[in-house]
């Protein structure tokens, strides 16, 4: 064999081994996410929907739908980790460029992960989740033999009709938007035009949903932090409050017992019971604060609030700086690339510290968006309950989380949180090249977040000052209106 042929064979063999290694790594990563999501869904699912006591067929159908939900939730979690994993990989390759043990961490692997997440996100949103919902609601065609296959046939027919309906709507919308010959020719291309255009609409909806949920979630997190941690109180005696609450609880308890023993006392027992429960809840909160250490009471809550304020303020400052960049430089616009060149330059001007801050901000904004989503009045009913969440609600939660998480890379790049450009098909969205959409989106995020932050912080400071100086115990002024007597 000639030396040239040997070199070509060695190159093909190396490419084969690299491709096999990337497949193994992707499979291991997805298997880990799948197992984690299986435990999460098992923690929330309603066990009566999966027992074979009433109907073996329904239990089997629900288990199949549950596996599809687990797959979708794993894809959503992978979409959340996609951008932080890429940023960390770039910094690791910058710090250890010649290390043999991290040579598997290359641009080809990262690009493959982006493509897989994009593919699985499309597949879950367009096919798997609608199939899971219709599969659980199907009963088989009238006159057909009952069984799982009859449900599969009915679900497939319904899903096919729904697909044709959606594709028809996309065709009409595309024909209205683009009226030139090239646009009409691209209407007949299903894979290269229909699915990217449909997912572009879904991603735009997800990004808008993130824009609405994230500022609301940021303000909600301050309230949640105040409820979970022990808040310090200014100018108050905790021992005195606890003794007064115990005395009040004992007095109400004696009134309840005396009302039960004496039938001549005219007492509203329901009102007393509600009052007793409220006082007992207040007493337990005071005992919890009394048992807390001085470090936990006087240091934990302020540090948590300062951390939330710092992360929120840094996010707003980055977005404001990105707005100025959009006005001065076209390179600040989000764009997509097809080749991930990792390990050459850092994506932050502050080096590894800036990259770590970007990762923290991405996770912080994602958590804030999820908190805001479940705290909004429109989606409060979707909040899962431990061991009591029906399957249809699990499907709704998986779809919602996938829409939010798949839009997170586009959301972070559009706001300028990171400089990491969108890889693969994530950068093919049509609206990413529209300056007015990107500019108004940044301005909307900065304005809404600042408004929610100022409103929440000002109200919290006002409430603490009123409570600290005891003004909340003062009686409200009563204005009496004198009615003039009419002359007779």
Coordinates of C-alpha atoms in Angstrom, one line a residue:
X1 CA 0.0 0.0 0.0
X2 CA 1.3 3.4 -1.0
X3 CA 2.2 6.0 1.7
X4 CA -0.5 8.3 0.4
X5 CA -3.2 5.7 0.7
X6 CA -1.9 4.8 4.2
X7 CA -2.2 8.5 5.2
X8 CA -5.8 8.7 3.7
X9 CA -6.8 5.5 5.5
X10 CA -5.3 6.8 8.8
X11 CA -7.3 10.1 8.4
X12 CA -10.5 8.2 7.7
X13 CA -9.9 5.9 10.7
X14 CA -9.3 8.9 12.9
X15 CA -12.5 10.5 11.7
X16 CA -14.4 7.3 12.4
X17 CA -13.1 7.0 15.9
X18 CA -13.9 10.7 16.6
X19 CA -17.5 10.2 15.3
X20 CA -17.9 7.1 17.4
X21 CA -16.5 8.9 20.5
X22 CA -18.9 11.9 19.9
X23 CA -21.9 9.5 19.6
X24 CA -20.9 7.7 22.8
X25 CA -20.6 11.1 24.7
X26 CA -23.9 12.4 23.4
X27 CA -25.6 9.1 24.4
X28 CA -24.2 9.2 27.9
X29 CA -25.1 12.8 28.4
X30 CA -28.7 12.3 27.2
X31 CA -29.0 9.0 29.2
X32 CA -28.0 11.0 32.4
X33 CA -30.6 13.7 31.7
X34 CA -33.2 11.1 30.9
X35 CA -32.7 9.3 34.2
X36 CA -32.8 12.6 36.1
X37 CA -36.0 13.7 34.4
X38 CA -37.5 10.3 35.1
X39 CA -37.1 10.8 38.8
X40 CA -38.4 14.3 38.6
X41 CA -41.6 13.2 36.8
X42 CA -42.0 10.2 39.1
X43 CA -42.0 12.6 42.0
X44 CA -44.9 14.6 40.6
X45 CA -47.0 12.0 38.8
X46 CA -50.3 10.7 40.0
X47 CA -49.8 7.0 40.8
X48 CA -53.5 6.1 40.3
X49 CA -53.1 6.9 36.6
X50 CA -50.5 4.2 36.1
X51 CA -51.8 1.3 38.1
X52 CA -53.5 -1.6 36.3
X53 CA -56.2 -2.0 38.8
X54 CA -59.0 -0.6 36.7
X55 CA -57.8 -1.0 33.1
X56 CA -54.5 -2.6 31.9
X57 CA -54.8 -0.8 28.6
X58 CA -55.1 2.7 30.1
X59 CA -52.2 2.0 32.4
X60 CA -50.0 0.9 29.5
X61 CA -51.1 4.0 27.4
X62 CA -50.3 6.3 30.3
X63 CA -46.8 4.7 30.7
X64 CA -46.0 5.2 27.1
X65 CA -47.1 8.8 27.3
X66 CA -45.0 9.3 30.4
X67 CA -41.9 8.0 28.6
X68 CA -42.5 10.6 25.9
X69 CA -42.9 13.3 28.5
X70 CA -39.6 12.2 30.1
X71 CA -37.9 12.4 26.7
X72 CA -39.2 15.9 26.2
X73 CA -38.2 17.1 29.6
X74 CA -34.7 15.7 29.0
X75 CA -34.5 17.7 25.8
X76 CA -35.7 20.8 27.6
X77 CA -33.0 20.3 30.3
X78 CA -30.4 19.8 27.6
X79 CA -31.4 23.0 25.9
X80 CA -30.9 24.8 29.2
X81 CA -27.4 23.4 29.6
X82 CA -26.5 23.8 26.0
X83 CA -25.2 27.4 26.1
X84 CA -23.5 27.2 29.6
X85 CA -21.8 23.9 28.5
X86 CA -20.5 25.6 25.3
X87 CA -19.1 28.6 27.2
X88 CA -17.4 26.4 29.9
X89 CA -15.9 24.2 27.2
X90 CA -14.4 27.2 25.4
X91 CA -12.8 28.4 28.7
X92 CA -11.5 25.0 29.5
X93 CA -9.9 24.7 26.1
X94 CA -8.4 28.1 26.5
X95 CA -6.9 27.2 29.9
X96 CA -5.6 23.8 28.9
X97 CA -5.0 23.8 25.1
X98 CA -2.5 20.9 25.0
X99 CA -4.1 18.7 27.7
X100 CA -4.5 15.1 26.3
X101 CA -7.5 14.3 28.5
X102 CA -9.7 17.0 27.2
X103 CA -9.1 16.6 23.5
X104 CA -12.6 15.0 23.2
X105 CA -14.0 18.5 24.0
X106 CA -13.9 20.0 20.6
X107 CA -16.0 22.1 18.3
X108 CA -17.4 19.1 16.4
X109 CA -18.9 17.7 19.6
X110 CA -20.4 21.1 20.6
X111 CA -21.9 21.6 17.1
X112 CA -23.3 18.1 17.2
X113 CA -25.0 18.8 20.6
X114 CA -26.6 22.0 19.2
X115 CA -27.9 20.1 16.2
X116 CA -29.3 17.3 18.3
X117 CA -31.1 19.6 20.7
X118 CA -32.6 21.5 17.7
X119 CA -33.7 18.3 16.1
X120 CA -35.2 16.8 19.3
X121 CA -36.9 20.0 20.2
X122 CA -38.6 20.1 16.8
X123 CA -39.5 16.5 17.1
X124 CA -40.9 16.8 20.6
X125 CA -43.0 20.0 20.0
X126 CA -44.3 19.0 16.6
X127 CA -44.8 15.2 17.0
X128 CA -44.1 13.6 20.3
X129 CA -46.1 15.8 22.7
X130 CA -49.2 16.1 20.4
X131 CA -49.0 12.3 19.9
X132 CA -48.8 11.8 23.7
X133 CA -51.9 14.0 24.4
X134 CA -54.0 12.5 21.6
X135 CA -52.9 9.0 22.6
X136 CA -54.1 9.4 26.1
X137 CA -57.4 10.8 24.9
X138 CA -58.1 8.3 22.2
X139 CA -60.3 5.2 22.4
X140 CA -60.0 3.7 18.9
X141 CA -62.3 4.1 15.9
X142 CA -66.0 3.1 16.3
X143 CA -66.5 -0.5 15.3
X144 CA -62.8 -1.4 15.5
X145 CA -61.2 -3.9 17.8
X146 CA -60.2 -2.3 21.1
X147 CA -56.6 -2.3 22.1
X148 CA -53.5 -0.2 22.1
X149 CA -53.0 -0.5 18.3
X150 CA -56.5 0.9 17.7
X151 CA -55.5 3.9 19.8
X152 CA -52.3 4.2 17.8
X153 CA -54.2 4.2 14.5
X154 CA -56.7 6.9 15.8
X155 CA -53.9 9.0 17.2
X156 CA -51.9 8.8 14.0
X157 CA -54.8 9.9 11.9
X158 CA -55.6 12.8 14.1
X159 CA -52.0 13.8 14.2
X160 CA -51.8 13.6 10.4
X161 CA -54.8 15.9 10.0
X162 CA -53.4 18.3 12.6
X163 CA -50.1 18.4 10.7
X164 CA -51.8 19.1 7.4
X165 CA -53.7 21.9 9.1
X166 CA -50.6 23.5 10.6
X167 CA -48.6 23.2 7.4
X168 CA -51.5 24.8 5.5
X169 CA -51.6 27.7 7.9
X170 CA -47.8 28.1 7.6
X171 CA -48.1 27.9 3.8
X172 CA -50.7 30.7 3.8
X173 CA -48.7 32.9 6.2
X174 CA -45.6 32.4 4.1
X175 CA -47.4 33.2 0.9
X176 CA -48.8 36.4 2.4
X177 CA -45.4 37.5 3.8
X178 CA -43.3 36.7 0.8
X179 CA -44.9 37.3 -2.6
X180 CA -41.8 37.0 -4.8
X181 CA -40.9 34.1 -7.1
X182 CA -38.2 32.8 -4.7
X183 CA -40.6 32.7 -1.8
X184 CA -43.2 30.9 -3.8
X185 CA -40.6 28.3 -5.0
X186 CA -39.5 27.7 -1.4
X187 CA -43.1 26.9 -0.3
X188 CA -42.7 23.5 -1.8
X189 CA -39.6 22.6 0.3
X190 CA -40.8 20.9 3.4
X191 CA -37.6 20.2 5.2
X192 CA -35.6 23.3 4.3
X193 CA -38.4 25.8 4.7
X194 CA -41.5 24.6 6.5
X195 CA -40.0 23.2 9.6
X196 CA -37.4 26.0 10.2
X197 CA -40.1 28.6 9.6
X198 CA -42.5 26.8 12.0
X199 CA -39.8 26.5 14.6
X200 CA -38.9 30.1 14.0
X201 CA -42.4 31.1 14.9
X202 CA -42.3 28.9 18.0
X203 CA -38.9 30.3 19.1
X204 CA -40.3 33.8 18.6
X205 CA -43.2 32.9 20.9
X206 CA -40.9 31.4 23.4
X207 CA -38.6 34.5 23.4
X208 CA -41.6 36.8 23.9
X209 CA -42.8 34.5 26.7
X210 CA -39.4 34.8 28.3
X211 CA -39.6 38.6 28.0
X212 CA -42.9 38.7 29.8
X213 CA -42.1 36.0 32.5
X214 CA -38.5 36.9 33.4
X215 CA -39.1 40.5 34.8
X216 CA -42.2 39.2 36.7
X217 CA -40.2 36.2 38.0
X218 CA -37.4 38.5 39.1
X219 CA -39.8 40.5 41.3
X220 CA -41.4 37.3 42.5
X221 CA -38.1 35.8 43.6
X222 CA -37.6 38.6 46.1
X223 CA -40.9 37.7 47.7
X224 CA -40.1 34.0 47.7
X225 CA -36.7 34.6 49.3
X226 CA -38.4 36.6 52.0
X227 CA -40.7 33.7 52.8
X228 CA -38.1 31.0 52.7
X229 CA -35.4 32.8 54.8
X230 CA -35.7 34.3 58.2
X231 CA -35.9 38.1 57.8
X232 CA -34.3 40.4 60.4
X233 CA -36.5 43.0 62.1
X234 CA -35.4 46.4 63.1
X235 CA -36.2 48.0 66.5
X236 CA -38.2 45.0 67.8
X237 CA -38.2 42.6 70.8
X238 CA -38.7 39.1 69.5
X239 CA -39.1 37.6 73.0
X240 CA -41.8 40.0 73.8
X241 CA -43.7 39.3 70.6
X242 CA -43.4 35.6 71.2
X243 CA -44.7 35.7 74.7
X244 CA -47.6 37.9 73.7
X245 CA -48.5 35.6 70.8
X246 CA -48.5 32.6 73.2
X247 CA -50.6 34.4 75.7
X248 CA -53.1 35.3 72.9
X249 CA -53.2 31.8 71.6
X250 CA -53.9 30.4 75.1
X251 CA -56.7 33.0 75.6
X252 CA -58.4 32.1 72.3
X253 CA -58.0 28.4 73.1
X254 CA -59.7 28.8 76.5
X255 CA -62.6 30.7 74.8
X256 CA -63.0 27.8 72.3
X257 CA -63.1 25.3 75.1
X258 CA -65.5 27.3 77.2
X259 CA -67.8 27.7 74.2
X260 CA -67.9 24.0 73.6
X261 CA -68.7 23.3 77.3
X262 CA -71.3 26.1 77.9
X263 CA -74.2 26.3 75.5
X264 CA -75.4 29.7 76.8
X265 CA -72.3 31.6 75.5
X266 CA -73.1 33.2 72.1
X267 CA -69.7 32.7 70.4
X268 CA -69.0 32.4 66.7
X269 CA -67.0 29.2 66.8
X270 CA -65.9 29.4 63.1
X271 CA -64.5 32.9 63.6
X272 CA -62.6 31.7 66.7
X273 CA -61.2 28.7 64.9
X274 CA -59.9 30.9 62.1
X275 CA -58.4 33.3 64.6
X276 CA -56.8 30.4 66.5
X277 CA -55.2 29.0 63.4
X278 CA -53.9 32.4 62.3
X279 CA -52.4 33.0 65.8
X280 CA -50.8 29.6 65.9
X281 CA -49.3 30.1 62.4
X282 CA -47.9 33.4 63.6
X283 CA -46.5 31.8 66.7
X284 CA -44.7 29.1 64.7
X285 CA -43.1 31.7 62.5
X286 CA -41.9 33.6 65.5
X287 CA -40.5 30.4 67.1
X288 CA -38.7 29.6 63.8
X289 CA -37.1 33.0 63.9
X290 CA -36.3 32.7 67.5
X291 CA -34.6 29.4 67.0
X292 CA -32.5 30.8 64.1
X293 CA -29.0 31.7 64.9
X294 CA -27.9 35.4 64.8
X295 CA -25.8 34.7 61.7
X296 CA -28.7 33.1 59.9
X297 CA -31.2 35.8 61.0
X298 CA -29.0 38.9 60.4
X299 CA -26.7 37.7 57.6
X300 CA -28.5 35.1 55.5
X301 CA -31.4 37.2 54.4
X302 CA -29.4 40.4 53.6
X303 CA -26.8 38.4 51.6
X304 CA -29.5 36.6 49.6
X305 CA -31.3 39.9 48.8
X306 CA -28.0 41.6 47.9
X307 CA -27.2 38.7 45.6
X308 CA -30.5 38.9 43.8
X309 CA -30.2 42.7 43.5
X310 CA -26.6 42.3 42.1
X311 CA -27.5 39.7 39.5
X312 CA -30.6 41.7 38.4
X313 CA -28.7 44.9 38.3
X314 CA -25.8 43.3 36.3
X315 CA -28.3 41.9 33.8
X316 CA -29.9 45.3 33.3
X317 CA -26.5 47.0 32.8
X318 CA -25.4 44.4 30.3
X319 CA -28.6 44.8 28.3
X320 CA -28.3 48.6 28.4
X321 CA -24.7 48.4 27.2
X322 CA -25.9 46.0 24.4
X323 CA -28.5 48.6 23.3
X324 CA -25.7 51.1 22.8
X325 CA -23.7 48.5 20.8
X326 CA -26.7 47.9 18.6
X327 CA -26.9 51.5 17.8
X328 CA -23.2 51.8 17.0
X329 CA -22.1 48.5 15.6
X330 CA -23.8 46.0 13.3
X331 CA -21.7 43.2 14.7
X332 CA -23.7 43.3 18.0
X333 CA -26.7 41.7 16.1
X334 CA -27.2 38.0 16.9
X335 CA -26.1 35.8 14.1
X336 CA -25.7 32.1 13.4
X337 CA -22.5 30.3 12.5
X338 CA -21.9 26.8 11.1
X339 CA -18.4 26.2 12.5
X340 CA -17.7 26.2 16.2
X341 CA -14.1 27.4 16.7
X342 CA -13.5 26.8 20.4
X343 CA -10.4 27.4 22.4
X344 CA -9.2 30.5 20.4
X345 CA -10.6 33.5 22.2
X346 CA -12.7 34.1 25.3
X347 CA -16.3 35.2 24.8
X348 CA -16.0 37.8 27.6
X349 CA -13.7 40.8 27.9
X350 CA -13.1 39.8 31.6
X351 CA -11.8 36.3 30.7
X352 CA -12.8 33.3 32.7
X353 CA -14.5 35.4 35.4
X354 CA -16.7 37.0 32.8
X355 CA -17.5 33.6 31.3
X356 CA -18.5 32.2 34.7
X357 CA -20.7 35.3 35.3
X358 CA -22.4 34.7 32.0
X359 CA -23.2 31.1 33.0
X360 CA -24.6 32.3 36.3
X361 CA -26.7 35.0 34.7
X362 CA -28.1 32.5 32.1
X363 CA -29.2 30.1 34.9
X364 CA -30.5 33.0 36.9
X365 CA -32.6 34.3 34.1
X366 CA -33.9 30.8 33.3
X367 CA -35.0 30.2 36.9
X368 CA -36.6 33.6 37.0
X369 CA -38.5 32.9 33.8
X370 CA -39.8 29.6 35.2
X371 CA -40.8 31.3 38.5
X372 CA -42.5 34.1 36.6
X373 CA -44.3 31.6 34.3
X374 CA -45.8 29.6 37.2
X375 CA -46.6 32.7 39.2
X376 CA -48.5 34.4 36.4
X377 CA -52.3 34.2 36.6
X378 CA -52.6 32.5 33.2
X379 CA -50.4 29.5 34.0
X380 CA -50.8 29.1 37.8
X381 CA -53.0 26.0 37.2
X382 CA -50.1 24.3 35.5
X383 CA -48.1 24.2 38.7
X384 CA -47.4 20.5 39.4
X385 CA -48.2 19.0 42.8
X386 CA -46.3 16.3 44.5
X387 CA -47.7 12.8 43.8
X388 CA -50.9 14.4 42.5
X389 CA -50.3 15.7 39.0
X390 CA -52.4 14.2 36.2
X391 CA -50.9 13.1 33.0
X392 CA -52.4 15.9 30.9
X393 CA -50.9 18.5 33.2
X394 CA -47.5 16.8 33.0
X395 CA -47.7 17.0 29.2
X396 CA -48.6 20.7 29.5
X397 CA -45.7 21.4 31.8
X398 CA -43.2 19.5 29.5
X399 CA -44.4 21.5 26.5
X400 CA -44.2 24.8 28.4
X401 CA -40.7 24.1 29.8
X402 CA -39.5 23.0 26.3
X403 CA -40.7 26.2 24.7
X404 CA -39.0 28.3 27.4
X405 CA -35.7 26.3 27.4
X406 CA -35.3 26.0 23.7
X407 CA -35.6 29.8 23.4
X408 CA -33.0 30.4 26.1
X409 CA -29.9 30.4 23.8
X410 CA -31.6 32.9 21.4
X411 CA -32.8 34.9 24.4
X412 CA -29.4 35.1 25.9
X413 CA -27.7 36.1 22.7
X414 CA -30.4 38.6 21.7
X415 CA -29.9 40.4 25.0
X416 CA -26.2 40.3 24.8
X417 CA -25.7 38.3 28.0
X418 CA -23.2 36.2 26.1
X419 CA -21.1 36.7 22.9
X420 CA -21.3 33.0 22.0
X421 CA -22.9 33.0 18.5
X422 CA -25.8 30.6 17.8
X423 CA -24.7 27.3 16.2
X424 CA -26.5 25.2 13.6
X425 CA -30.1 25.9 12.9
X426 CA -30.6 28.1 15.9
X427 CA -29.1 31.0 13.9
X428 CA -31.5 30.5 10.9
X429 CA -34.4 32.3 12.5
X430 CA -35.6 35.0 10.1
X431 CA -36.4 37.6 12.8
X432 CA -32.9 37.6 14.2
X433 CA -31.7 39.8 11.4
X434 CA -34.4 42.4 12.1
X435 CA -32.8 45.4 13.9
X436 CA -36.1 46.9 15.1
X437 CA -37.2 43.6 16.7
X438 CA -33.9 43.0 18.5
X439 CA -33.6 46.7 19.6
X440 CA -37.2 46.9 20.9
X441 CA -36.8 43.5 22.6
X442 CA -33.7 44.8 24.5
X443 CA -35.4 48.0 25.4
X444 CA -38.5 46.1 26.6
X445 CA -36.5 43.8 28.8
X446 CA -34.5 46.6 30.4
X447 CA -37.6 48.8 31.0
X448 CA -39.8 46.0 32.4
X449 CA -37.0 44.6 34.7
X450 CA -36.1 48.0 36.0
X451 CA -39.8 48.8 36.7
X452 CA -40.4 45.5 38.5
X453 CA -37.2 45.9 40.5
X454 CA -37.9 49.4 41.6
X455 CA -41.5 48.7 42.5
X456 CA -40.6 45.6 44.5
X457 CA -37.7 47.0 46.3
X458 CA -39.4 50.3 47.2
X459 CA -42.5 48.5 48.5
X460 CA -40.3 46.1 50.5
X461 CA -38.3 49.0 52.1
X462 CA -41.5 50.9 52.8
X463 CA -43.1 47.9 54.5
X464 CA -40.0 47.2 56.6
X465 CA -39.7 50.8 57.8
X466 CA -43.4 50.9 58.7
X467 CA -43.1 47.7 60.7
X468 CA -39.8 48.8 62.3
X469 CA -41.2 52.0 63.7
X470 CA -44.5 50.4 64.7
X471 CA -46.6 52.5 62.4
X472 CA -48.6 49.4 61.3
X473 CA -50.2 49.2 64.8
X474 CA -51.6 52.7 64.7
X475 CA -55.3 53.1 64.1
X476 CA -56.3 54.4 60.7
X477 CA -57.8 57.9 60.7
X478 CA -61.5 58.0 60.4
X479 CA -63.0 60.9 58.5
X480 CA -66.5 61.8 59.4
X481 CA -68.6 63.6 56.9
X482 CA -71.2 66.0 58.4
X483 CA -74.4 66.1 56.6
X484 CA -76.0 69.5 56.5
X485 CA -79.6 69.5 57.5
X486 CA -81.9 70.8 54.9
X487 CA -84.0 73.9 55.9
X488 CA -87.6 73.0 56.4

